[in-house]
């Protein structure tokens, strides 16, 4: 099979160029000039070459051949594609980062803004994306168009339709007001700034979405209500399969879907668009409708579908490809898959260059490309041993998995071993759930009884997919651990390429390549498990069983365990249930005697659903809004005793005594959130002696509340371990770290955090106080144990054990 790469190569080079240069925004203007100059120079050369080629003298001498001219024209296409994409990036980067906003972010100025939501917000959601439309600083209001990520929850507008309010707080396209502070993001991030709302009341809806968006909000809300009335996993999964709304999917089911490689079914993409357009074209043809009218109807329905499911990256890619195919059909021209995909990529990158760094967009393009290039050869290969129909069913998920796996390794360093059989069983049910779900969504406002009936019918294939996900995720060895980062991605890519060379190349022409590929593949497949097994054996053997404090590697957030006398406390729950569950499983923790939620930021409580039904007692700080109160209620409902604690409260955990050092009962001007973090001290009692570690957990306290906490606890003593405040931000009080003189400092921080954590200033404070800095982004899981000589032993997942003075064992 011949693959037409004439447009794919320029699109790929333009993609790589903008991906790199978005991280170096200062180089964008120069790159634009260079690319346009190359395109202009190439055009001149190609025109002159064409004229010279027509000369009889040059034809006789063979100075300029047709092949050379084609290569010159191809170079012009490449330079032009890159210039178009980079020009868009350069212009929009200036619009996204006006100097006065960057200065306001750097100085922490208070900002009031008006914004439009770019996603549907659900109850309890405290992080969302929006586009700023105007910003007011110091009484001056300026119109802007800047994408931001907002940290804060919003209250629905009274003007919003009742149907839309029933399942959502804020609909897509709503106008909201924000007040708070800005923070810069790293170059290349899709959001230009982070917007931190000063309080829950600081984010409110002032007007509902325009009519051309609000109709979809009402449809989504009605369908969510109908699905919620159904039982089991199928109810939560159905909105995801039909309209891409995964808000009702439980944390456990979401983890099962990822483990079994079925989460792509809830990402609306080309398959959904193809089903809808195919039904319209077939139905129109059966009714004798002319092709032009069928194409027009398909375009109109496609636009409505994009609004309904919201314009996510995979949806945009699928929609643009569908438009290109429909236009080709309407004009009577053929449409080939790879050129259409390449043109769609170029159109979208020119429209939004930051899609080049979106994992959703990357995976969508790779999966589509894999299907277009690999599905047919794999079907031909597998049909040697099975019927063609069965081979086709297997080759489709296999092609997509092979194409996407190198990128998936960057997101989750493991390979799902049951991905293909899980997809073979689940994918046939997905179109049925999609079609029935969309039909129910459209019919519910008109005929509720019929809509509910169709939704119940769609629940059957949805439940089947959920059952398949849970079955395969529960099997032993459901995933193979893999090298993380770029090394793991490159290794997977090498294995995939070698396997394709070995299996798909014709014997006669590629026999030598097949032999080399087979040998290389065999070496990798034999060597890697040995290396991986050795690394896992090293971890299992070296991991201390007598640890008393364990810091989970859960990304940007905190989740630290304290163990004493057979009892376990967990301080904060991290950002995600799946990561917290993995840490608890590795350490063999099934029950939490004491849960401490220092405050309610997502990176401290996002993993709490993994703990429902596993906690005996939870202690919490003051709630800022209804979402905080709701979490406390969920913990109570799951069987935990929940108490709000204040300065002076005490308790026991095995041989340890804990004491609350902050916040006071009367806040007296202390802001809720970080500044009111529950601060806890653990210390040994009785005959514990050197067998217990003392520790101090600072939540996200800043410099000023740290000083006030020290003033309220003048007898604050030195400790063995300190959980560093706010993931190592610069907002710290050096006197506090000098006073506690901890042997070890724990910093819970993510590898790709955009805040610059931990800061050099904080690390310098720890060096000055004689504290060994450990950090989860570099060390992975951290286990700390006491020694009989009074020192502290630190084990890290990446390097093994070290002493508190930093000397390697």
PDB file of N, CA, C and O in Angstrom, residues 219 222-223 226 436-457:
ATOM      1  N   UNK A 219     -29.572  20.575  26.630  1.00  0.00           N
ATOM      2  CA  UNK A 219     -29.626  19.174  26.188  1.00  0.00           C
ATOM      3  C   UNK A 219     -28.689  18.304  27.018  1.00  0.00           C
ATOM      4  O   UNK A 219     -29.059  17.196  27.435  1.00  0.00           O
ATOM      5  N   UNK A 222     -30.166  17.764  30.531  1.00  0.00           N
ATOM      6  CA  UNK A 222     -31.283  16.821  30.532  1.00  0.00           C
ATOM      7  C   UNK A 222     -30.819  15.389  30.350  1.00  0.00           C
ATOM      8  O   UNK A 222     -31.335  14.463  31.004  1.00  0.00           O
ATOM      9  N   UNK A 223     -29.843  15.182  29.480  1.00  0.00           N
ATOM     10  CA  UNK A 223     -29.345  13.824  29.260  1.00  0.00           C
ATOM     11  C   UNK A 223     -28.587  13.323  30.486  1.00  0.00           C
ATOM     12  O   UNK A 223     -28.680  12.136  30.848  1.00  0.00           O
ATOM     13  N   UNK A 226     -31.137  12.120  32.936  1.00  0.00           N
ATOM     14  CA  UNK A 226     -31.725  10.839  32.530  1.00  0.00           C
ATOM     15  C   UNK A 226     -30.757   9.693  32.779  1.00  0.00           C
ATOM     16  O   UNK A 226     -31.159   8.614  33.244  1.00  0.00           O
ATOM     17  N   UNK A 436     -27.603   5.633  20.226  1.00  0.00           N
ATOM     18  CA  UNK A 436     -28.779   5.657  21.100  1.00  0.00           C
ATOM     19  C   UNK A 436     -28.710   6.805  22.101  1.00  0.00           C
ATOM     20  O   UNK A 436     -29.724   7.459  22.403  1.00  0.00           O
ATOM     21  N   UNK A 437     -27.500   7.054  22.641  1.00  0.00           N
ATOM     22  CA  UNK A 437     -27.354   8.145  23.591  1.00  0.00           C
ATOM     23  C   UNK A 437     -27.648   9.495  22.967  1.00  0.00           C
ATOM     24  O   UNK A 437     -28.344  10.335  23.557  1.00  0.00           O
ATOM     25  N   UNK A 438     -27.142   9.736  21.754  1.00  0.00           N
ATOM     26  CA  UNK A 438     -27.422  10.991  21.070  1.00  0.00           C
ATOM     27  C   UNK A 438     -28.901  11.125  20.733  1.00  0.00           C
ATOM     28  O   UNK A 438     -29.480  12.213  20.824  1.00  0.00           O
ATOM     29  N   UNK A 439     -29.515  10.005  20.329  1.00  0.00           N
ATOM     30  CA  UNK A 439     -30.948  10.049  20.034  1.00  0.00           C
ATOM     31  C   UNK A 439     -31.749  10.403  21.283  1.00  0.00           C
ATOM     32  O   UNK A 439     -32.674  11.231  21.241  1.00  0.00           O
ATOM     33  N   UNK A 440     -31.391   9.803  22.408  1.00  0.00           N
ATOM     34  CA  UNK A 440     -32.079  10.119  23.664  1.00  0.00           C
ATOM     35  C   UNK A 440     -31.868  11.576  24.045  1.00  0.00           C
ATOM     36  O   UNK A 440     -32.792  12.258  24.492  1.00  0.00           O
ATOM     37  N   UNK A 441     -30.633  12.062  23.855  1.00  0.00           N
ATOM     38  CA  UNK A 441     -30.311  13.454  24.188  1.00  0.00           C
ATOM     39  C   UNK A 441     -31.189  14.414  23.383  1.00  0.00           C
ATOM     40  O   UNK A 441     -31.680  15.421  23.914  1.00  0.00           O
ATOM     41  N   UNK A 442     -31.406  14.102  22.105  1.00  0.00           N
ATOM     42  CA  UNK A 442     -32.195  14.991  21.246  1.00  0.00           C
ATOM     43  C   UNK A 442     -33.688  14.875  21.507  1.00  0.00           C
ATOM     44  O   UNK A 442     -34.435  15.850  21.384  1.00  0.00           O
ATOM     45  N   UNK A 443     -34.163  13.698  21.885  1.00  0.00           N
ATOM     46  CA  UNK A 443     -35.600  13.456  22.018  1.00  0.00           C
ATOM     47  C   UNK A 443     -36.122  13.847  23.396  1.00  0.00           C
ATOM     48  O   UNK A 443     -37.295  14.221  23.540  1.00  0.00           O
ATOM     49  N   UNK A 444     -35.264  13.809  24.422  1.00  0.00           N
ATOM     50  CA  UNK A 444     -35.724  14.056  25.787  1.00  0.00           C
ATOM     51  C   UNK A 444     -36.517  15.357  25.964  1.00  0.00           C
ATOM     52  O   UNK A 444     -37.564  15.353  26.630  1.00  0.00           O
ATOM     53  N   UNK A 445     -36.095  16.488  25.386  1.00  0.00           N
ATOM     54  CA  UNK A 445     -36.885  17.715  25.595  1.00  0.00           C
ATOM     55  C   UNK A 445     -38.268  17.657  24.944  1.00  0.00           C
ATOM     56  O   UNK A 445     -39.189  18.360  25.381  1.00  0.00           O
ATOM     57  N   UNK A 446     -38.421  16.827  23.893  1.00  0.00           N
ATOM     58  CA  UNK A 446     -39.685  16.766  23.162  1.00  0.00           C
ATOM     59  C   UNK A 446     -40.607  15.697  23.717  1.00  0.00           C
ATOM     60  O   UNK A 446     -41.797  15.938  23.954  1.00  0.00           O
ATOM     61  N   UNK A 447     -40.091  14.490  23.907  1.00  0.00           N
ATOM     62  CA  UNK A 447     -40.867  13.358  24.421  1.00  0.00           C
ATOM     63  C   UNK A 447     -40.062  12.683  25.535  1.00  0.00           C
ATOM     64  O   UNK A 447     -39.300  11.741  25.278  1.00  0.00           O
ATOM     65  N   UNK A 448     -40.188  13.172  26.758  1.00  0.00           N
ATOM     66  CA  UNK A 448     -39.364  12.650  27.862  1.00  0.00           C
ATOM     67  C   UNK A 448     -39.478  11.139  28.040  1.00  0.00           C
ATOM     68  O   UNK A 448     -38.464  10.479  28.304  1.00  0.00           O
ATOM     69  N   UNK A 449     -40.705  10.594  27.917  1.00  0.00           N
ATOM     70  CA  UNK A 449     -40.859   9.146  28.127  1.00  0.00           C
ATOM     71  C   UNK A 449     -40.047   8.364  27.102  1.00  0.00           C
ATOM     72  O   UNK A 449     -39.320   7.425  27.447  1.00  0.00           O
ATOM     73  N   UNK A 450     -40.179   8.754  25.818  1.00  0.00           N
ATOM     74  CA  UNK A 450     -39.433   8.057  24.769  1.00  0.00           C
ATOM     75  C   UNK A 450     -37.931   8.262  24.952  1.00  0.00           C
ATOM     76  O   UNK A 450     -37.139   7.327  24.747  1.00  0.00           O
ATOM     77  N   UNK A 451     -37.532   9.471  25.336  1.00  0.00           N
ATOM     78  CA  UNK A 451     -36.114   9.725  25.567  1.00  0.00           C
ATOM     79  C   UNK A 451     -35.550   8.875  26.679  1.00  0.00           C
ATOM     80  O   UNK A 451     -34.449   8.326  26.568  1.00  0.00           O
ATOM     81  N   UNK A 452     -36.300   8.750  27.772  1.00  0.00           N
ATOM     82  CA  UNK A 452     -35.852   7.891  28.879  1.00  0.00           C
ATOM     83  C   UNK A 452     -35.743   6.440  28.441  1.00  0.00           C
ATOM     84  O   UNK A 452     -34.818   5.716  28.853  1.00  0.00           O
ATOM     85  N   UNK A 453     -36.676   5.999  27.594  1.00  0.00           N
ATOM     86  CA  UNK A 453     -36.647   4.616  27.104  1.00  0.00           C
ATOM     87  C   UNK A 453     -35.404   4.374  26.255  1.00  0.00           C
ATOM     88  O   UNK A 453     -34.720   3.351  26.417  1.00  0.00           O
ATOM     89  N   UNK A 454     -35.106   5.304  25.371  1.00  0.00           N
ATOM     90  CA  UNK A 454     -33.921   5.140  24.523  1.00  0.00           C
ATOM     91  C   UNK A 454     -32.644   5.211  25.363  1.00  0.00           C
ATOM     92  O   UNK A 454     -31.679   4.482  25.119  1.00  0.00           O
ATOM     93  N   UNK A 455     -32.630   6.099  26.364  1.00  0.00           N
ATOM     94  CA  UNK A 455     -31.465   6.173  27.258  1.00  0.00           C
ATOM     95  C   UNK A 455     -31.261   4.854  27.989  1.00  0.00           C
ATOM     96  O   UNK A 455     -30.119   4.409  28.182  1.00  0.00           O
ATOM     97  N   UNK A 456     -32.348   4.222  28.390  1.00  0.00           N
ATOM     98  CA  UNK A 456     -32.250   2.917  29.048  1.00  0.00           C
ATOM     99  C   UNK A 456     -31.696   1.866  28.091  1.00  0.00           C
ATOM    100  O   UNK A 456     -30.928   0.977  28.495  1.00  0.00           O
ATOM    101  N   UNK A 457     -32.074   1.958  26.811  1.00  0.00           N
ATOM    102  CA  UNK A 457     -31.514   1.037  25.818  1.00  0.00           C
ATOM    103  C   UNK A 457     -30.012   1.292  25.640  1.00  0.00           C
ATOM    104  O   UNK A 457     -29.220   0.340  25.511  1.00  0.00           O
TER     105      UNK A 457
END
